[in-house]
Every structure is written in structure tokens, then in C-alpha cells.
Coordinates of C-alpha atoms in Angstrom, one line a residue:
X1 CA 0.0 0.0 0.0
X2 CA 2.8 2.1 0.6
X3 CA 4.1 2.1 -2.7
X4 CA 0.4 2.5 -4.3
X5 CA 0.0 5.2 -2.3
X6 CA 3.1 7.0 -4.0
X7 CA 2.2 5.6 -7.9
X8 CA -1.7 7.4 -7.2
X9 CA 0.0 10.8 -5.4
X10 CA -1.6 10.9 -2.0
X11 CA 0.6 12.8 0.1
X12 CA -0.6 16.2 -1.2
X13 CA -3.8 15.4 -0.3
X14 CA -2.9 14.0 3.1
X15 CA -1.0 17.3 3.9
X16 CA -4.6 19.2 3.6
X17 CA -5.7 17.0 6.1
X18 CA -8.4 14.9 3.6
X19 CA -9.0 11.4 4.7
X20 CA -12.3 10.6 3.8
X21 CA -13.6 11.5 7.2
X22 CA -17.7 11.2 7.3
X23 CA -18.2 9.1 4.0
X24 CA -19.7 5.5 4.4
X25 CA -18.3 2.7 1.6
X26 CA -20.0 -0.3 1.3
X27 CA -17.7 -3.4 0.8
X28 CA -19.7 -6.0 -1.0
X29 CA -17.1 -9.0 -0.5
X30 CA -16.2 -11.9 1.7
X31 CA -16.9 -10.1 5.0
X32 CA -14.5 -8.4 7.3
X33 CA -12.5 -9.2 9.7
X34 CA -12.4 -6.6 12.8
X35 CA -8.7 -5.3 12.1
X36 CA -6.8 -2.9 14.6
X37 CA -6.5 -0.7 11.4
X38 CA -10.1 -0.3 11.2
X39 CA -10.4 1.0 14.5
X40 CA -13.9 2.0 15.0
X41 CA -15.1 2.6 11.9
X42 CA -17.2 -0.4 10.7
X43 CA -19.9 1.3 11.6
X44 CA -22.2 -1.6 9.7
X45 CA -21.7 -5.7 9.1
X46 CA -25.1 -7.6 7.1
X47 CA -23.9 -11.3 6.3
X48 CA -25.7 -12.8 3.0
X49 CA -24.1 -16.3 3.3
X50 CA -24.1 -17.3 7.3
X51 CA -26.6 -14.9 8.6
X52 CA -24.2 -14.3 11.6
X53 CA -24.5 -10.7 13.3
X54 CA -20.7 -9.9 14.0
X55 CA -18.4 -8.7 11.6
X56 CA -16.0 -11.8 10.7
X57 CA -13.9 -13.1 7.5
X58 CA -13.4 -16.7 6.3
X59 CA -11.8 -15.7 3.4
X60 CA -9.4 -12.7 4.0
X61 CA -10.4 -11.1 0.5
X62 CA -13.0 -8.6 1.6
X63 CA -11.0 -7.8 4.4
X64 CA -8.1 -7.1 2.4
X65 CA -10.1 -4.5 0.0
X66 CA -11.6 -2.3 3.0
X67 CA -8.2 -2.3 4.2
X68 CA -7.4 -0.9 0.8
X69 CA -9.9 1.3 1.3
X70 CA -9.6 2.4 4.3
X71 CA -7.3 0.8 6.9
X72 CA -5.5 3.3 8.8
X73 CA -2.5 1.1 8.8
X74 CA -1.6 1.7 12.4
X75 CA -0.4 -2.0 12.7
X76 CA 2.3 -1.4 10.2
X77 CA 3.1 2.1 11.4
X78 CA 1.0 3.1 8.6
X79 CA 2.9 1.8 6.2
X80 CA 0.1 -0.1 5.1
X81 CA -2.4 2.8 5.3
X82 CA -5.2 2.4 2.8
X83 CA -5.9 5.3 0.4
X84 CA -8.9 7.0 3.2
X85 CA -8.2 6.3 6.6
X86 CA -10.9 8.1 8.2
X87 CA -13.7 6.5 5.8
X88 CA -16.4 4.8 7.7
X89 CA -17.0 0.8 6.3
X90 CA -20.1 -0.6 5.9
X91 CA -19.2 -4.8 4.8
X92 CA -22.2 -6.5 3.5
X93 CA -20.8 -10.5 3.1
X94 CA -22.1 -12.1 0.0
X95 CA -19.2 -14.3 -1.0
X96 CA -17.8 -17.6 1.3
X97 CA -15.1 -18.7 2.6
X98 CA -13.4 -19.8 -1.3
X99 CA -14.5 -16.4 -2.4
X100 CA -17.5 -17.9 -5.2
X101 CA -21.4 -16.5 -4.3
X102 CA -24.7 -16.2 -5.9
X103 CA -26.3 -13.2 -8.1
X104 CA -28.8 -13.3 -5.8
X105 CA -27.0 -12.2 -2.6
X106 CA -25.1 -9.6 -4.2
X107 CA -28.6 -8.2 -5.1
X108 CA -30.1 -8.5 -1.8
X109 CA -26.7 -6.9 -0.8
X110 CA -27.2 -4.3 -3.1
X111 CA -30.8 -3.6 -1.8
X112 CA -29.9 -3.9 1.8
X113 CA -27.3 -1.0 0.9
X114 CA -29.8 1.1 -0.8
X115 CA -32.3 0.8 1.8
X116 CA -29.4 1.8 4.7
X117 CA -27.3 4.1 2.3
X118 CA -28.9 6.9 5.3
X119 CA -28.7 5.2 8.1
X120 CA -25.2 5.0 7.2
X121 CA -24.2 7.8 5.0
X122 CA -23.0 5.2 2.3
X123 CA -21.7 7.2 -0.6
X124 CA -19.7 4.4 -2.7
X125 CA -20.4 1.3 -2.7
X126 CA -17.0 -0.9 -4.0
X127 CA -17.3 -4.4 -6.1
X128 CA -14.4 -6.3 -6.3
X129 CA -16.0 -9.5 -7.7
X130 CA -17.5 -10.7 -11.3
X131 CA -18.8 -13.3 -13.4
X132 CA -17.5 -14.0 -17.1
X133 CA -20.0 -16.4 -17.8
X134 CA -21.7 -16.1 -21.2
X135 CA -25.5 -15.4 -19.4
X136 CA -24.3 -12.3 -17.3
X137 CA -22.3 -11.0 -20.3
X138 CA -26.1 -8.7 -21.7
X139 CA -26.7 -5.2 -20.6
X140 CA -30.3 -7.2 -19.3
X141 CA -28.3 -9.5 -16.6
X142 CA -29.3 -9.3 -13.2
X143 CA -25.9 -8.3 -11.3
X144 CA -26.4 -5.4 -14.6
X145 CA -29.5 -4.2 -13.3
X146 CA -28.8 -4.7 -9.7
X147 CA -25.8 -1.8 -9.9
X148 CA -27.5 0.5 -12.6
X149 CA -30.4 0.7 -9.7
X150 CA -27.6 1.0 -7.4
X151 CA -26.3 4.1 -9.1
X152 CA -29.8 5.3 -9.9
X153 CA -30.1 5.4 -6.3
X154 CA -27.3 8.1 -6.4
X155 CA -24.7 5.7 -4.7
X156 CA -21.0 5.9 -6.8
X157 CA -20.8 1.8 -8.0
X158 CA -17.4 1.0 -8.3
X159 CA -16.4 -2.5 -9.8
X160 CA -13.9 -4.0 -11.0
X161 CA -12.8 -5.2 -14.4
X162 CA -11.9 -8.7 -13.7
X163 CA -9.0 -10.9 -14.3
X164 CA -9.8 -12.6 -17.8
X165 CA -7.6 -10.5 -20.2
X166 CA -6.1 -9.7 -22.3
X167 CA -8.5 -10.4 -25.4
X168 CA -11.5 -8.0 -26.1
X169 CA -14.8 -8.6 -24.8
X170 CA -13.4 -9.5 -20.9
X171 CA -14.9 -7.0 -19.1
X172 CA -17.0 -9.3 -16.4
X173 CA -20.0 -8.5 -15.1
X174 CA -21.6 -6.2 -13.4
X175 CA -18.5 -4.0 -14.8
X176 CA -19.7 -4.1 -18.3
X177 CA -22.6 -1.2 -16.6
X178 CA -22.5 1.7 -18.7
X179 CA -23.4 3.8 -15.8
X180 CA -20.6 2.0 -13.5
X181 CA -17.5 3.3 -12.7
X182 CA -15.2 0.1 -13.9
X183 CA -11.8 -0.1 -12.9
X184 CA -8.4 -2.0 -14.7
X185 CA -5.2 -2.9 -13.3
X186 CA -2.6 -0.3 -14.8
X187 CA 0.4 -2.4 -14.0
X188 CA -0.6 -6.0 -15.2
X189 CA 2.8 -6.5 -17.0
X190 CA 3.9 -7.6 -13.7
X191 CA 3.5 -11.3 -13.3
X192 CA 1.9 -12.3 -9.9
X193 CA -0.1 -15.0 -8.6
X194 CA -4.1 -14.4 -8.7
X195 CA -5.9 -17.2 -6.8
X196 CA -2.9 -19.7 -7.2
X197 CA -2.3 -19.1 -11.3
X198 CA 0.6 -17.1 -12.4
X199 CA -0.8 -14.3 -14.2
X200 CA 0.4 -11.5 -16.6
X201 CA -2.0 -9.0 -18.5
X202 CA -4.7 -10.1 -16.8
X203 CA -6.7 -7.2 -16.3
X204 CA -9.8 -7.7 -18.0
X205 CA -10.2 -5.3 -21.8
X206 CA -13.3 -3.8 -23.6
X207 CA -15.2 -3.3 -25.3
X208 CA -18.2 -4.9 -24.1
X209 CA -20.7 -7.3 -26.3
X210 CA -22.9 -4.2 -26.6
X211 CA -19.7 -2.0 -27.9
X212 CA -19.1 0.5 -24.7
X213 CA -16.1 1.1 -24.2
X214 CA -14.6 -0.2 -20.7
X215 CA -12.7 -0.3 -18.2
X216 CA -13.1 3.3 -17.4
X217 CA -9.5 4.1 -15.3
X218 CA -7.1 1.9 -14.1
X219 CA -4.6 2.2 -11.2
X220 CA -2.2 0.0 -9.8
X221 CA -3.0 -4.1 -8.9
X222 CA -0.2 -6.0 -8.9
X223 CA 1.1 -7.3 -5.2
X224 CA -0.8 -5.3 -3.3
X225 CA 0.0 -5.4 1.0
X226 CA -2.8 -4.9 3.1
X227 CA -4.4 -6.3 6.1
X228 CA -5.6 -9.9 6.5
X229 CA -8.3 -12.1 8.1
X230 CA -5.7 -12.5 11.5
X231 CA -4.8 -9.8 14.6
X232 CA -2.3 -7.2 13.2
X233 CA -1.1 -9.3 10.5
X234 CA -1.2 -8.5 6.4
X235 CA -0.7 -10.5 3.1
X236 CA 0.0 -9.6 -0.9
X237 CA -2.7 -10.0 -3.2
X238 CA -3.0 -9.1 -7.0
X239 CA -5.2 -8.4 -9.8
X240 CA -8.1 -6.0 -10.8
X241 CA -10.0 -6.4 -7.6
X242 CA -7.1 -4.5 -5.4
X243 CA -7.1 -1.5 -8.2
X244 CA -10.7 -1.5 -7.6
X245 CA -11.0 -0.2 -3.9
X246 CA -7.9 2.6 -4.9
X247 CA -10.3 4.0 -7.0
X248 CA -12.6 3.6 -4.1
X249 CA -10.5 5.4 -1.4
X250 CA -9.4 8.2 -3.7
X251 CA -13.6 8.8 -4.5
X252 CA -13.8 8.8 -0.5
X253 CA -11.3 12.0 -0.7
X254 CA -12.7 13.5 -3.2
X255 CA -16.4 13.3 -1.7
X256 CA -15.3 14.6 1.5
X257 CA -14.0 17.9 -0.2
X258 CA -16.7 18.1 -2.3
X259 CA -19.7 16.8 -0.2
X260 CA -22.7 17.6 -3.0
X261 CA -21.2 15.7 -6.2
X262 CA -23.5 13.2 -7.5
X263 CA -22.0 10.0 -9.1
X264 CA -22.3 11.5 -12.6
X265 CA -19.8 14.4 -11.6
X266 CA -17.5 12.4 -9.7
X267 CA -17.1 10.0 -13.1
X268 CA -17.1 13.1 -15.3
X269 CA -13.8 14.1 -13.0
X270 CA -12.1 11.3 -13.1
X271 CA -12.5 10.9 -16.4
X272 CA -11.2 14.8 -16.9
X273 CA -8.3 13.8 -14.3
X274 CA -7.2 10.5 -15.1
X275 CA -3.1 10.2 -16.2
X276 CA -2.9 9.1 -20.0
X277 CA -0.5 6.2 -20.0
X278 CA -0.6 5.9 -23.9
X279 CA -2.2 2.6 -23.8
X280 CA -5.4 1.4 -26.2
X281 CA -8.6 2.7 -24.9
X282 CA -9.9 -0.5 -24.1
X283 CA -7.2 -1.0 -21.7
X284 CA -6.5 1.9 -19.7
X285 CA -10.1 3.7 -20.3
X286 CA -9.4 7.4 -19.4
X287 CA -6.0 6.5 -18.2
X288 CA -4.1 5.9 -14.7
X289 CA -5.8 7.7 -11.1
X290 CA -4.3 10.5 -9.9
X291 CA -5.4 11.3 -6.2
X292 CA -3.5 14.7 -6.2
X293 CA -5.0 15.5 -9.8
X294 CA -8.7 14.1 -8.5
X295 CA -8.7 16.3 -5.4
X296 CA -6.9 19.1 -5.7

């Protein structure tokens, strides 16, 4: 996280005192585990798999991307800080333990967020998971519909690109939303291990079956350090779901500077702020995030 931090230009922002402070993210994931880096601030915990009231992780991935998000990294010395360490975190579990879940809890997850996003002040809600299979792939799918309501709502979706590239048409779904803000990994030349398999140019490419062009910004992905399912500890984890919550973080930041954006301005600016890495479209989108760029 350290380093991510640096590639995204945080420190600027840091230095006005901008961490996020007051905005809710939803984590719709594997859970969370209660983390010294979280503090206090999982202000919410619905599970969609066990039905259990506490806040737990059997997986370590959705504990990993709210960490990401929003850990404050004081296990490390914050040198594992996520991106808005005075976000609150709202983790609705609708993944198990091996990280594989149903359409139909991420939806209830979805609606559960929409029905709370006051209770809780949810602003952003952050989707690091997708499915590539051939029925999901239409604009008409389910998950599709579940975060275009979502965003109708006014809530900024966030998902992630998935981890099927490099050919065309690998955007998974619900990231293939036109509405969606859908994030790539900007440095998947590295080769890293994604769920056991050596990868390289992974992160999933546009356009989608219906011709929109995705992802929409990328940022960095590749061996990623933040906090684990275990007291104090943290692990490495790769691919398009840990550029996801970046992206995230850095709309946490933004959002507590600028309190009244809707969703539609906050993708209009990143578009209009994004870094041009000189990549095809349908890799890099509108280009690499730039926190200081975003912000400022």
C-alpha cells in the first residue's frame, strides 16, 4: 500500500488533512474481519451467506479490499495505510469462505445498501467480484441491473474489471454497466499469482458485447500489501479487484471535499483527471488515477 499510495500521489492530499472522514463505503465482498486498522469505523456488518450478526472473515479477501480502502495502517506504522483512513465501512458478506457466491446475494446486498445508504451515510459502494459467464455478459443480466439501480439510487458503484484479459470482450460482469464506474489494473505486466495461477496481462479489456467502451480508469493491482483475516497481520494480493478499492478510497477523498457531487460528476472528474498512459482505450479507459490530480 505504501508504494500505491506513491504511484496514485496521495501525500498532497494528506497534507490538507483529507482522509475521507464522514463518508460511508460499502464493501460487498467476503466479509470483514475486525482489524486494529479499522479502528472503530465499521460502523455496519449484514452477512448474506451465514446470517451471523458480528463482523467476521473466512476468506481474507473482503478484508483485504476495506483495508485498501480504508485501513489506517496503524499495525504497520502506517505503512500499510489504505488510500482514506478516516472513511467509515459498511461490509455486506455475499461471498464464502473460497470467495464464489450467488447473483442473488449480491442483489439483496445491493438492496440492503440502498435501503441503509442513510442510516449510514454510504456514498460508494465498492465491487471487487464478477462473473465472465456467457449469461451475465447482456446489458439485461441481473448483477447489470442490480448496480445500474444501485447508481440510480445516487450511490457511486465501483467494480472491477476482472481478471480474464487480455482479449476484447473480458470485461465481467456487473462491470460491463454503462453507468458503473469500472476499474483495470494499470500495472498488469507484472506477473503475480491471482488465486494460485501465475498471471500476466490479466486485467480484464473492452469493449463490451454491446460496444461501450470499458474499463473506465485503471490504477495499480499487482502485489498489493494490506491487512488480513488474523490480529495485526497483512498478506500480498494481486489483480483488478485490489485497483478496484484505490479508486474507491481516492472517491472517499474527493467526496469529503466536495460533499454535493452526485455520481455522474464524480465519473465526469475522473474521467477529466485521469493520467494518459498511452495505452489502447480498451485498456486503460481514461487513463491511470491520480489522487493529487482528482482532489486538488
Amino acid at each position: 500500500m505504501n508504494q500505491a499510495r506513491k504511484e496514485i500521489h496521495c501525500d498532497s492530499v494528506y497534507e490538507m488533512g483529507i482522509t475521507g472522514a464522514g463518508v460511508g463505503v460499502a464493501v460487498l465482498d467476503t466479509g470483514i474481519y475486525p482489524h486494529e486498522d479499522f479502528g472503530n469505523r465499521v460502523v455496519a456488518f449484514k452477512d448474506y451467506v451465514h446470517h451471523r450478526v458480528g463482523p467476521y472473515d473466512d476468506n481474507g479477501h473482503g478484508t483485504h479490499i476495506a483495508a485498501i480502502i480504508g485501513g489506517s495502517g496503524v499495525s504497520s506504522g502506517g505503512v500499510y495505510r489504505g488510500v482514506a483512513p478516516g472513511c467509515s465501512l459498511i461490509a455486506v458478506k455475499v461471498l464464502d469462505n473460497k470467495g464464489n457466491g450467488f447473483a442473488s446475494d449480491v442483489l439483496a446486498g445491493l438492496g440492503w445498501i440502498r435501503e441503509h445508504k442513510e442510516e449510514y451515510n454510504i456514498q460508494i459502494v465498492n465491487i471487487s467480484v464478477g462473473s465472465l459467464s456467457r449469461r451475465d455478459m447482456t446489458e439485461n443480466s441481473v448483477l447489470v441491473r442490480g448496480v445500474d439501480a444501485a447508481w440510480d439510487d445516487g450511490l457511486v458503484v465501483v467494480v472491477a474489471a476482472g481478471n480474464h484479459g487480455p482479449g476484447r470482450m473480458t470485461i465481467t460482469t456487473p462491470g460491463i454497466s454503462r453507468k458503473v464506474i469500472t476499474v483495470g489494473c494499470s500495472d498488469d505486466y507484472k506477473e503475480v499469482d491471482v488465486m494460485g495461477n501465475r498471471m500476466v496481462d490479466y486485467s480484464g479489456r473492452g469493449p463490451t458485447l454491446a460496444c461501450v467502451s470499458k474499463p473506465d480508469i485503471v490504477a495499480p493491482g499487482s502485489g498489493i500489501v494490506s491487512c488480513c483475516n488474523q490480529p495485526a497481520r497483512y498478506m500480498t494480493k494481486s489483480g483488478t479487484s485490489m485497483s478496484t478499492p484505490l479508486v474507491s478510497g481516492a472517491i472517499a477523498l474527493l467526496l469529503e471535499r466536495y460533499p454535493h457531487m452526485s455520481n455522474k460528476d464524480v465519473k465526469m472528474r475522473l474521467m477529466e483527471r485521469a493520467v494518459d498512459m498511452g495505452m489502447p482505450h480498451n485498456q486503460q479507459g481514461w487513463g491511470m488515477l491520480d489522487v493529487e490530480r482528482l482532489v486538488l
